[in-house]
mmCIF file of C-alpha atoms in Angstrom:
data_model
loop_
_atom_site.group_PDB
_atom_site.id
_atom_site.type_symbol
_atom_site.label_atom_id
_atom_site.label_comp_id
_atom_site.label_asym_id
_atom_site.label_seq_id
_atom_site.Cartn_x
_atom_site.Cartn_y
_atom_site.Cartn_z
ATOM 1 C CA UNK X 1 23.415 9.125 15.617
ATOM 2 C CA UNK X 2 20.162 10.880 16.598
ATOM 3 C CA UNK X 3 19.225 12.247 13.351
ATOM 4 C CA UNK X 4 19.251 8.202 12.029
ATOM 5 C CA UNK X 5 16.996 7.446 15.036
ATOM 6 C CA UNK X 6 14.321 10.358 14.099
ATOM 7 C CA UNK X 7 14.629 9.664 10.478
ATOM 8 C CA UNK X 8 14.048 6.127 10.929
ATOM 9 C CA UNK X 9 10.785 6.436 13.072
ATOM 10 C CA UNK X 10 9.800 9.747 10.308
ATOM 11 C CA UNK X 11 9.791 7.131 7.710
ATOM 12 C CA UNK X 12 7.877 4.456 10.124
ATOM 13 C CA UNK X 13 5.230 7.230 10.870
ATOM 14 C CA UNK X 14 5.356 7.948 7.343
ATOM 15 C CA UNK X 15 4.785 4.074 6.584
ATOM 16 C CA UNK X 16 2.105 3.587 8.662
ATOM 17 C CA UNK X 17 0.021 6.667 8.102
ATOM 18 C CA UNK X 18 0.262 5.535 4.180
ATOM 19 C CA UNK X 19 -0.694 1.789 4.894
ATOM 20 C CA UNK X 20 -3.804 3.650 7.111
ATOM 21 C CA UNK X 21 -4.913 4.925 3.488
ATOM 22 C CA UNK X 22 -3.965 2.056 1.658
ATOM 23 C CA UNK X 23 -6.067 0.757 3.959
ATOM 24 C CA UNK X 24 -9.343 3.350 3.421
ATOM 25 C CA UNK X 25 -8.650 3.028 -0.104
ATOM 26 C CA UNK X 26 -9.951 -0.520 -0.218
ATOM 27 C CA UNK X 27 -13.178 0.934 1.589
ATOM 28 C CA UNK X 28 -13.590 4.089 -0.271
ATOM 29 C CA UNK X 29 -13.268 4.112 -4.348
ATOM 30 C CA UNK X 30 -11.939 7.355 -4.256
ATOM 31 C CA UNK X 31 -8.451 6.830 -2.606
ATOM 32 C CA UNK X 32 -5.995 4.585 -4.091
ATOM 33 C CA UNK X 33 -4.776 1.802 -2.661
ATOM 34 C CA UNK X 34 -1.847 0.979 -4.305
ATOM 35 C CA UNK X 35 -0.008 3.976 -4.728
ATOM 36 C CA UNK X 36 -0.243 4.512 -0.564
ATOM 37 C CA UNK X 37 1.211 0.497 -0.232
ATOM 38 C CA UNK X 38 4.109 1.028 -2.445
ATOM 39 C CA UNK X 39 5.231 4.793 -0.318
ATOM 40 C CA UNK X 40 4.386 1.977 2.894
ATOM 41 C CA UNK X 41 7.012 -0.285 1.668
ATOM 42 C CA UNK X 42 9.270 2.078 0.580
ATOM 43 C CA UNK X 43 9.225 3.671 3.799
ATOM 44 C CA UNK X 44 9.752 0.282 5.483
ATOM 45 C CA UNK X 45 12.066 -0.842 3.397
ATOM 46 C CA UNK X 46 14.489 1.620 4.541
ATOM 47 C CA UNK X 47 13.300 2.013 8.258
ATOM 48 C CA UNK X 48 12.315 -1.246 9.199
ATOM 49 C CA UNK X 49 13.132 -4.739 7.345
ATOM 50 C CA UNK X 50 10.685 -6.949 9.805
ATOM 51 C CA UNK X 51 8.146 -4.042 8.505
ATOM 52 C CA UNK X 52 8.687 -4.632 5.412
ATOM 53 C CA UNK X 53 8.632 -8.372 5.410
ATOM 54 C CA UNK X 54 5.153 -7.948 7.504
ATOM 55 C CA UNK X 55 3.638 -5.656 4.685
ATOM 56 C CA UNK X 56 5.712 -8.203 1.280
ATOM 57 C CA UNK X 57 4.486 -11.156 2.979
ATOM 58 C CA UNK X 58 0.911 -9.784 4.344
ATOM 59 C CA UNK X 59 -2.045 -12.177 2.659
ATOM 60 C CA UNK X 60 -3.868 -9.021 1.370
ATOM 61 C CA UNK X 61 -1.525 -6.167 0.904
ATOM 62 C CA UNK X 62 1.243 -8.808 -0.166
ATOM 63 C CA UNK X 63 0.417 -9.956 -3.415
ATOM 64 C CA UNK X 64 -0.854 -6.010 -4.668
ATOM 65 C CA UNK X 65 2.816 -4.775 -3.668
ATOM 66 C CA UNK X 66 4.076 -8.199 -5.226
ATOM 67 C CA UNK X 67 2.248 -8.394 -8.827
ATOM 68 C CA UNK X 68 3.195 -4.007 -9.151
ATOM 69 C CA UNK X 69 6.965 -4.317 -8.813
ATOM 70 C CA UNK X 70 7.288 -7.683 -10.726
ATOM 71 C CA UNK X 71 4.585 -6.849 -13.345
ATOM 72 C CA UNK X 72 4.204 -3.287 -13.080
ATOM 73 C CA UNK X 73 0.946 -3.491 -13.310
ATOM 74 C CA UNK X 74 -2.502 -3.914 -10.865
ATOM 75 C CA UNK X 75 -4.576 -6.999 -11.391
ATOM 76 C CA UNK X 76 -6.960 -6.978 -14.001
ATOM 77 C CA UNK X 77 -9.459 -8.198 -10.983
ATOM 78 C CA UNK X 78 -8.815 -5.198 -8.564
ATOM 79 C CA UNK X 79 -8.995 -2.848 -11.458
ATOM 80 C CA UNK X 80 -12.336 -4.305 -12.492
ATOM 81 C CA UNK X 81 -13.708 -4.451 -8.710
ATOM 82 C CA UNK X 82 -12.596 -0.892 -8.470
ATOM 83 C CA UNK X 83 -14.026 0.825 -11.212
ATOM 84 C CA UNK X 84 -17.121 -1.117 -10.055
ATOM 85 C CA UNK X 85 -17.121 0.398 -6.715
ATOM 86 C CA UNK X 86 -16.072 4.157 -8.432
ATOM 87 C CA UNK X 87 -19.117 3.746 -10.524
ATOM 88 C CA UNK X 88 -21.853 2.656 -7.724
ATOM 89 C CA UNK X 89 -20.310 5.350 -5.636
ATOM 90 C CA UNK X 90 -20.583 8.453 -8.484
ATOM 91 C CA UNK X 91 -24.263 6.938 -9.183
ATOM 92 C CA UNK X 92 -25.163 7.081 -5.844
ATOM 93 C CA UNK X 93 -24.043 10.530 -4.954
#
């Protein structure tokens, strides 16, 4: 029973130090964001349903996780705004 305990709060550390990049990824061009939501709710997903449903139903962080596993795919928007920021970032360094 006590490796299920540590296991389940690995994975919620895990979670939650990936949503903390997802996070700076939205900030910083260089990290990206979706990649650390999707490990988030995977993690969550099998540590943590109210977690999860926090992160699937979160306003922001929602629909990205939402429009990747029914579309496979990143809106055309955030990919846009994103290689917008990538750009004013390279040309300013």
């Amino acid at each position: 029973m006590l490796t299920k305990s540590v296991k389940k709060y690995l994975l919620i550390s895990t979670g939650t130090i990936s949503l903390s990049f997802g996070i700076l990824g939205i900030f910083i061009p260089i990290l990206p964001t979706t990649p650390f939501l999707l490990l988030s709710s995977f993690c969550y997903i099998r540590s943590s349903k109210r977690l999860y449903n926090w992160l699937f139903n979160h306003r922001i962080f929602g629909r990205l996780i939402y429009n990747y596993l029914t579309y496979r795919a990143v809106e055309r928007n955030a990919k846009i705004v994103s290689i917008v920021f990538l750009w004013i970032a390279l040309l300013s360094s």
